[in-house]
Amino acid sequence: MSNVYTNFLRVIPRPGRRIERCEAEEVIGRVLNGRGSYNVPVTVRLAADGSLLDIQAGCGKNPGFYDFWDEHHGRYTCMWERFFDDGGLQDTITYHGQEGGTDHGVFWYGFDEVRVLGAAEHLPDLGVPFVHWKPFGDGAWRADVSGRYQTGNDRTDIEKAGPCSMKVEWNPPVMDVAPGGLATPTTPSRWNAEIVRMEPSGLHGFVERGHHGTAKGSRAERVELLWRGRVVHRAQMEYETDFDEYAWEQRSADDWDNCLDPDYLASMRMYGPGS
């Protein structure tokens, strides 16, 4: 694949305005503009009070993807964009305002809980004072540890979307997905998503390998990072059909809720719902 990009747009109306369904449909139409979404399923979430419009699509081979913003930005306070290039490793974030765009580059996603499925000897040292592992069901453990990481969120799905997808799914429910995938607030995560950086750093190698150092014999069955009860990152053995074997892989399910970019958070406090 080439030129496969995943775009997550968040459009915020001007104070006192709300985005109605008909306006949201107009925005989607301008984003797709006859060229469609390139190999990424299109999903739309419109807040019940019209305060937010979230769009997932793929801008690859669609030169008019941003035309709606260039033509109608006066209706809105701003638009934030999380972006993943399938040739890279991590998401970047961009602010689109009235005076143009500002690329803020890479950023962090947050988690506030870690869960591990496996025996107690599999558990890593959290490296955080006064935070300890606690039993959580049969063979499962959890720890209330807060941290952050950088990774990529690839939503490419050639079978579902194709090179010129015009199908739009509104307010998609979060549901169980086929083996190998991870449910997200938009469409399932099916591609390996390595964590590039992580804090606390002591957890990084454990998530990456599922074991300590070279001790592969004591690998955990699954490692999950959660944000307010939602699984945002998962690592476990996945079946590789191309090689007919299992490999330790990661899946990312990050969204706007666990985005920790400080400029984005400040913008949401100022202009987002309830501001």
mmCIF file of C-alpha atoms in Angstrom:
data_model
loop_
_atom_site.group_PDB
_atom_site.id
_atom_site.type_symbol
_atom_site.label_atom_id
_atom_site.label_comp_id
_atom_site.label_asym_id
_atom_site.label_seq_id
_atom_site.Cartn_x
_atom_site.Cartn_y
_atom_site.Cartn_z
ATOM 1 C CA MET A 1 0.000 0.000 0.000
ATOM 2 C CA SER A 2 1.024 3.594 -0.526
ATOM 3 C CA ASN A 3 -0.455 6.984 0.295
ATOM 4 C CA VAL A 4 -2.762 5.393 2.862
ATOM 5 C CA TYR A 5 -3.431 7.962 5.545
ATOM 6 C CA THR A 6 -5.896 7.898 8.419
ATOM 7 C CA ASN A 7 -7.385 11.277 9.310
ATOM 8 C CA PHE A 8 -9.343 11.956 12.485
ATOM 9 C CA LEU A 9 -11.013 15.379 12.285
ATOM 10 C CA ARG A 10 -12.739 17.200 15.150
ATOM 11 C CA VAL A 11 -14.732 20.252 14.054
ATOM 12 C CA ILE A 12 -15.843 22.756 16.711
ATOM 13 C CA PRO A 13 -18.530 25.354 15.842
ATOM 14 C CA ARG A 14 -18.325 29.001 16.808
ATOM 15 C CA PRO A 15 -19.749 29.919 20.239
ATOM 16 C CA GLY A 16 -23.526 30.059 20.129
ATOM 17 C CA ARG A 17 -23.740 27.841 17.038
ATOM 18 C CA ARG A 18 -24.523 24.161 16.791
ATOM 19 C CA ILE A 19 -23.854 21.776 13.950
ATOM 20 C CA GLU A 20 -27.092 20.234 12.724
ATOM 21 C CA ARG A 21 -27.325 16.918 10.890
ATOM 22 C CA CYS A 22 -27.854 18.602 7.515
ATOM 23 C CA GLU A 23 -24.737 20.739 7.984
ATOM 24 C CA ALA A 24 -22.727 17.703 9.056
ATOM 25 C CA GLU A 25 -23.835 15.901 5.896
ATOM 26 C CA GLU A 26 -22.698 18.909 3.862
ATOM 27 C CA VAL A 27 -19.286 18.819 5.535
ATOM 28 C CA ILE A 28 -18.926 15.095 4.851
ATOM 29 C CA GLY A 29 -19.904 15.633 1.239
ATOM 30 C CA ARG A 30 -17.232 18.288 0.802
ATOM 31 C CA VAL A 31 -14.590 16.137 2.509
ATOM 32 C CA LEU A 32 -15.298 13.190 0.214
ATOM 33 C CA ASN A 33 -15.994 15.452 -2.828
ATOM 34 C CA GLY A 34 -16.550 12.597 -5.246
ATOM 35 C CA ARG A 35 -13.078 11.132 -4.657
ATOM 36 C CA GLY A 36 -14.045 9.374 -1.460
ATOM 37 C CA SER A 37 -11.928 8.008 1.350
ATOM 38 C CA TYR A 38 -8.850 6.061 0.295
ATOM 39 C CA ASN A 39 -8.902 2.620 1.952
ATOM 40 C CA VAL A 40 -10.179 3.968 5.289
ATOM 41 C CA PRO A 41 -13.823 3.486 6.392
ATOM 42 C CA VAL A 42 -15.709 6.757 6.875
ATOM 43 C CA THR A 43 -17.305 7.245 10.281
ATOM 44 C CA VAL A 44 -19.029 10.306 11.687
ATOM 45 C CA ARG A 45 -19.970 11.182 15.246
ATOM 46 C CA LEU A 46 -22.180 14.207 15.783
ATOM 47 C CA ALA A 47 -22.677 15.297 19.387
ATOM 48 C CA ALA A 48 -26.331 15.371 20.446
ATOM 49 C CA ASP A 49 -26.045 19.078 21.247
ATOM 50 C CA GLY A 50 -24.219 19.861 17.989
ATOM 51 C CA SER A 51 -21.086 20.981 19.833
ATOM 52 C CA LEU A 52 -18.695 18.565 18.091
ATOM 53 C CA LEU A 53 -18.389 16.859 14.729
ATOM 54 C CA ASP A 54 -15.885 13.994 14.524
ATOM 55 C CA ILE A 55 -14.914 12.447 11.192
ATOM 56 C CA GLN A 56 -12.687 9.497 10.349
ATOM 57 C CA ALA A 57 -11.589 9.142 6.723
ATOM 58 C CA GLY A 58 -8.517 8.724 4.536
ATOM 59 C CA CYS A 59 -7.231 11.702 2.545
ATOM 60 C CA GLY A 60 -4.907 9.681 0.301
ATOM 61 C CA LYS A 61 -5.333 10.501 -3.403
ATOM 62 C CA ASN A 62 -8.050 13.048 -2.550
ATOM 63 C CA PRO A 63 -6.603 16.509 -3.310
ATOM 64 C CA GLY A 64 -9.816 18.249 -2.267
ATOM 65 C CA PHE A 65 -9.985 16.677 1.190
ATOM 66 C CA TYR A 66 -9.527 19.995 3.005
ATOM 67 C CA ASP A 67 -11.552 22.186 0.640
ATOM 68 C CA PHE A 68 -14.504 22.390 3.019
ATOM 69 C CA TRP A 69 -12.298 24.006 5.659
ATOM 70 C CA ASP A 70 -10.733 26.433 3.219
ATOM 71 C CA GLU A 71 -14.178 27.466 1.991
ATOM 72 C CA HIS A 72 -16.255 27.455 5.193
ATOM 73 C CA HIS A 73 -13.863 27.847 8.136
ATOM 74 C CA GLY A 74 -15.685 31.026 9.161
ATOM 75 C CA ARG A 75 -18.517 28.908 10.522
ATOM 76 C CA TYR A 76 -16.261 27.202 13.012
ATOM 77 C CA THR A 77 -13.948 28.032 15.872
ATOM 78 C CA CYS A 78 -11.335 25.523 14.761
ATOM 79 C CA MET A 79 -10.673 22.020 13.545
ATOM 80 C CA TRP A 80 -8.231 19.608 15.147
ATOM 81 C CA GLU A 81 -6.735 16.739 13.180
ATOM 82 C CA ARG A 82 -4.956 13.594 14.315
ATOM 83 C CA PHE A 83 -3.108 12.034 11.396
ATOM 84 C CA PHE A 84 -1.389 8.717 10.709
ATOM 85 C CA ASP A 85 0.755 7.854 7.685
ATOM 86 C CA ASP A 86 1.021 4.104 7.140
ATOM 87 C CA GLY A 87 4.678 4.625 6.285
ATOM 88 C CA GLY A 88 5.347 6.022 9.768
ATOM 89 C CA LEU A 89 5.072 4.879 13.360
ATOM 90 C CA GLN A 90 3.072 7.462 15.279
ATOM 91 C CA ASP A 91 0.244 9.952 15.055
ATOM 92 C CA THR A 92 0.722 13.690 14.671
ATOM 93 C CA ILE A 93 -1.720 16.468 15.531
ATOM 94 C CA THR A 94 -2.542 19.675 13.650
ATOM 95 C CA TYR A 95 -4.607 22.724 14.585
ATOM 96 C CA HIS A 96 -6.617 24.362 11.803
ATOM 97 C CA GLY A 97 -7.656 27.885 12.786
ATOM 98 C CA GLN A 98 -8.899 31.062 11.141
ATOM 99 C CA GLU A 99 -5.368 32.156 10.300
ATOM 100 C CA GLY A 100 -4.202 28.819 8.925
ATOM 101 C CA GLY A 101 -2.848 25.568 10.284
ATOM 102 C CA THR A 102 -0.286 24.800 12.952
ATOM 103 C CA ASP A 103 1.401 21.408 12.926
ATOM 104 C CA HIS A 104 2.121 20.433 16.524
ATOM 105 C CA GLY A 105 3.851 17.196 15.507
ATOM 106 C CA VAL A 106 3.877 14.053 17.630
ATOM 107 C CA PHE A 107 2.005 13.969 20.925
ATOM 108 C CA TRP A 108 1.032 11.698 23.801
ATOM 109 C CA TYR A 109 -1.954 9.489 24.541
ATOM 110 C CA GLY A 110 -2.864 8.740 28.131
ATOM 111 C CA PHE A 111 -3.761 5.692 30.212
ATOM 112 C CA ASP A 112 -4.788 5.380 33.861
ATOM 113 C CA GLU A 113 -4.847 1.622 34.375
ATOM 114 C CA VAL A 114 -2.861 -1.439 33.303
ATOM 115 C CA ARG A 115 -4.225 -4.978 33.184
ATOM 116 C CA VAL A 116 -2.264 -8.171 32.653
ATOM 117 C CA LEU A 117 -3.543 -11.674 32.023
ATOM 118 C CA GLY A 118 -1.018 -14.219 33.260
ATOM 119 C CA ALA A 119 0.670 -15.615 36.353
ATOM 120 C CA ALA A 120 2.092 -13.341 39.056
ATOM 121 C CA GLU A 121 5.694 -14.011 38.015
ATOM 122 C CA HIS A 122 4.928 -12.285 34.715
ATOM 123 C CA LEU A 123 4.270 -8.911 36.333
ATOM 124 C CA PRO A 124 6.815 -6.144 35.787
ATOM 125 C CA ASP A 125 8.016 -3.656 38.368
ATOM 126 C CA LEU A 126 5.840 -0.577 37.859
ATOM 127 C CA GLY A 127 8.551 1.747 39.092
ATOM 128 C CA VAL A 128 5.925 4.002 40.675
ATOM 129 C CA PRO A 129 5.894 4.584 44.455
ATOM 130 C CA PHE A 130 2.886 3.207 46.363
ATOM 131 C CA VAL A 131 1.319 1.620 43.262
ATOM 132 C CA HIS A 132 1.041 -2.163 43.313
ATOM 133 C CA TRP A 133 -0.517 -4.970 41.322
ATOM 134 C CA LYS A 134 -3.861 -6.290 42.589
ATOM 135 C CA PRO A 135 -5.667 -9.530 41.666
ATOM 136 C CA PHE A 136 -8.418 -8.977 39.113
ATOM 137 C CA GLY A 137 -10.228 -12.238 38.462
ATOM 138 C CA ASP A 138 -8.713 -15.616 37.649
ATOM 139 C CA GLY A 139 -5.109 -15.145 36.537
ATOM 140 C CA ALA A 140 -5.602 -11.428 35.909
ATOM 141 C CA TRP A 141 -3.950 -8.436 37.540
ATOM 142 C CA ARG A 142 -4.514 -4.697 37.464
ATOM 143 C CA ALA A 143 -2.708 -1.574 38.645
ATOM 144 C CA ASP A 144 -3.984 1.992 38.924
ATOM 145 C CA VAL A 145 -0.966 3.554 37.277
ATOM 146 C CA SER A 146 -1.225 6.645 35.093
ATOM 147 C CA GLY A 147 1.090 7.181 32.173
ATOM 148 C CA ARG A 148 1.389 8.207 28.567
ATOM 149 C CA TYR A 149 2.687 6.851 25.273
ATOM 150 C CA GLN A 150 3.191 7.682 21.611
ATOM 151 C CA THR A 151 1.908 5.330 18.917
ATOM 152 C CA GLY A 152 0.042 5.238 15.618
ATOM 153 C CA ASN A 153 -3.623 4.580 14.873
ATOM 154 C CA ASP A 154 -3.994 2.963 11.479
ATOM 155 C CA ARG A 155 -7.620 2.334 10.468
ATOM 156 C CA THR A 156 -6.879 1.032 6.975
ATOM 157 C CA ASP A 157 -9.458 -1.552 5.897
ATOM 158 C CA ILE A 158 -9.214 -2.302 2.177
ATOM 159 C CA GLU A 159 -11.944 -4.942 2.248
ATOM 160 C CA LYS A 160 -14.457 -2.613 3.891
ATOM 161 C CA ALA A 161 -13.516 0.714 2.333
ATOM 162 C CA GLY A 162 -11.567 0.312 -0.903
ATOM 163 C CA PRO A 163 -9.832 3.100 -2.850
ATOM 164 C CA CYS A 164 -12.859 5.405 -3.245
ATOM 165 C CA SER A 165 -15.204 4.782 -0.335
ATOM 166 C CA MET A 166 -18.305 6.983 -0.176
ATOM 167 C CA LYS A 167 -20.185 4.957 2.442
ATOM 168 C CA VAL A 168 -20.668 6.869 5.701
ATOM 169 C CA GLU A 169 -21.382 5.230 9.057
ATOM 170 C CA TRP A 170 -22.973 7.567 11.591
ATOM 171 C CA ASN A 171 -22.297 7.244 15.318
ATOM 172 C CA PRO A 172 -20.831 3.727 15.054
ATOM 173 C CA PRO A 173 -21.381 1.556 18.122
ATOM 174 C CA VAL A 174 -18.384 0.090 19.913
ATOM 175 C CA MET A 175 -18.796 -3.658 19.548
ATOM 176 C CA ASP A 176 -16.907 -6.932 19.612
ATOM 177 C CA VAL A 177 -14.747 -7.526 16.559
ATOM 178 C CA ALA A 178 -13.282 -10.555 14.815
ATOM 179 C CA PRO A 179 -10.182 -12.223 16.287
ATOM 180 C CA GLY A 180 -7.071 -10.155 15.693
ATOM 181 C CA GLY A 181 -8.899 -6.839 15.873
ATOM 182 C CA LEU A 182 -9.500 -4.391 18.707
ATOM 183 C CA ALA A 183 -12.693 -2.377 19.085
ATOM 184 C CA THR A 184 -12.298 1.406 18.891
ATOM 185 C CA PRO A 185 -14.773 4.321 18.988
ATOM 186 C CA THR A 186 -14.663 4.337 15.156
ATOM 187 C CA THR A 187 -13.653 1.166 13.268
ATOM 188 C CA PRO A 188 -11.579 -1.815 14.482
ATOM 189 C CA SER A 189 -7.820 -1.620 14.844
ATOM 190 C CA ARG A 190 -6.278 -4.514 12.897
ATOM 191 C CA TRP A 191 -2.658 -3.478 12.343
ATOM 192 C CA ASN A 192 0.367 -3.818 14.579
ATOM 193 C CA ALA A 193 0.834 -0.534 16.444
ATOM 194 C CA GLU A 194 4.108 -0.362 18.317
ATOM 195 C CA ILE A 195 4.561 2.110 21.131
ATOM 196 C CA VAL A 196 7.411 4.455 20.214
ATOM 197 C CA ARG A 197 7.821 6.099 23.627
ATOM 198 C CA MET A 198 6.208 5.397 26.966
ATOM 199 C CA GLU A 199 6.146 6.687 30.539
ATOM 200 C CA PRO A 200 6.660 5.099 32.979
ATOM 201 C CA SER A 201 9.459 3.731 30.829
ATOM 202 C CA GLY A 202 9.660 0.509 32.842
ATOM 203 C CA LEU A 203 6.428 -0.680 31.228
ATOM 204 C CA HIS A 204 7.583 -0.091 27.655
ATOM 205 C CA GLY A 205 9.597 -3.272 27.190
ATOM 206 C CA PHE A 206 6.923 -5.349 28.879
ATOM 207 C CA VAL A 207 4.196 -4.085 26.539
ATOM 208 C CA GLU A 208 6.531 -4.484 23.576
ATOM 209 C CA ARG A 209 7.556 -8.082 24.332
ATOM 210 C CA GLY A 210 5.166 -9.410 26.970
ATOM 211 C CA HIS A 211 8.049 -10.565 29.148
ATOM 212 C CA HIS A 212 11.085 -9.322 31.063
ATOM 213 C CA GLY A 213 14.331 -9.114 29.129
ATOM 214 C CA THR A 214 14.934 -12.375 27.268
ATOM 215 C CA ALA A 215 12.665 -14.518 29.458
ATOM 216 C CA LYS A 216 10.270 -15.524 26.662
ATOM 217 C CA GLY A 217 9.160 -18.567 28.605
ATOM 218 C CA SER A 218 7.386 -16.342 31.130
ATOM 219 C CA ARG A 219 5.489 -14.201 28.626
ATOM 220 C CA ALA A 220 2.117 -12.836 29.729
ATOM 221 C CA GLU A 221 -1.001 -13.764 27.773
ATOM 222 C CA ARG A 222 -2.230 -10.213 27.328
ATOM 223 C CA VAL A 223 -1.364 -6.659 28.356
ATOM 224 C CA GLU A 224 -3.969 -3.894 28.232
ATOM 225 C CA LEU A 225 -3.741 -0.152 28.799
ATOM 226 C CA LEU A 226 -7.015 1.525 29.741
ATOM 227 C CA TRP A 227 -8.319 5.067 29.882
ATOM 228 C CA ARG A 228 -11.366 5.600 32.110
ATOM 229 C CA GLY A 229 -12.385 1.978 31.722
ATOM 230 C CA ARG A 230 -11.856 1.780 27.951
ATOM 231 C CA VAL A 231 -9.094 -0.394 26.461
ATOM 232 C CA VAL A 232 -6.928 1.993 24.431
ATOM 233 C CA HIS A 233 -3.966 -0.303 23.732
ATOM 234 C CA ARG A 234 -3.592 -4.069 23.740
ATOM 235 C CA ALA A 235 -0.694 -6.473 23.255
ATOM 236 C CA GLN A 236 -1.044 -10.233 22.849
ATOM 237 C CA MET A 237 -0.202 -13.125 20.530
ATOM 238 C CA GLU A 238 -1.940 -12.685 17.166
ATOM 239 C CA TYR A 239 -2.190 -15.119 14.274
ATOM 240 C CA GLU A 240 -0.266 -14.033 11.164
ATOM 241 C CA THR A 241 -2.072 -15.568 8.197
ATOM 242 C CA ASP A 242 0.694 -14.627 5.754
ATOM 243 C CA PHE A 243 3.264 -16.609 7.727
ATOM 244 C CA ASP A 244 0.939 -19.183 9.323
ATOM 245 C CA GLU A 245 2.304 -18.429 12.779
ATOM 246 C CA TYR A 246 1.597 -16.456 15.922
ATOM 247 C CA ALA A 247 3.457 -13.273 16.835
ATOM 248 C CA TRP A 248 3.295 -10.822 19.738
ATOM 249 C CA GLU A 249 1.545 -7.745 18.337
ATOM 250 C CA GLN A 250 -0.019 -4.539 19.578
ATOM 251 C CA ARG A 251 -3.293 -2.819 18.653
ATOM 252 C CA SER A 252 -4.182 0.816 19.295
ATOM 253 C CA ALA A 253 -7.671 2.180 19.973
ATOM 254 C CA ASP A 254 -6.837 5.763 20.845
ATOM 255 C CA ASP A 255 -9.305 8.582 20.321
ATOM 256 C CA TRP A 256 -9.882 12.185 21.290
ATOM 257 C CA ASP A 257 -10.790 11.183 24.848
ATOM 258 C CA ASN A 258 -7.244 10.094 25.750
ATOM 259 C CA CYS A 259 -5.380 12.669 23.632
ATOM 260 C CA LEU A 260 -3.039 14.580 25.969
ATOM 261 C CA ASP A 261 -1.756 17.287 23.623
ATOM 262 C CA PRO A 262 -1.747 20.400 25.871
ATOM 263 C CA ASP A 263 -2.852 22.821 23.145
ATOM 264 C CA TYR A 264 -5.725 20.553 22.179
ATOM 265 C CA LEU A 265 -6.827 20.205 25.804
ATOM 266 C CA ALA A 266 -6.670 23.971 26.303
ATOM 267 C CA SER A 267 -8.766 24.458 23.173
ATOM 268 C CA MET A 268 -11.388 22.010 24.409
ATOM 269 C CA ARG A 269 -11.564 23.712 27.799
ATOM 270 C CA MET A 270 -12.151 27.016 26.052
ATOM 271 C CA TYR A 271 -14.448 25.996 23.200
ATOM 272 C CA GLY A 272 -15.578 22.409 23.771
ATOM 273 C CA PRO A 273 -18.816 21.079 25.267
ATOM 274 C CA GLY A 274 -19.718 22.734 28.547
ATOM 275 C CA SER A 275 -17.191 25.557 28.087
#
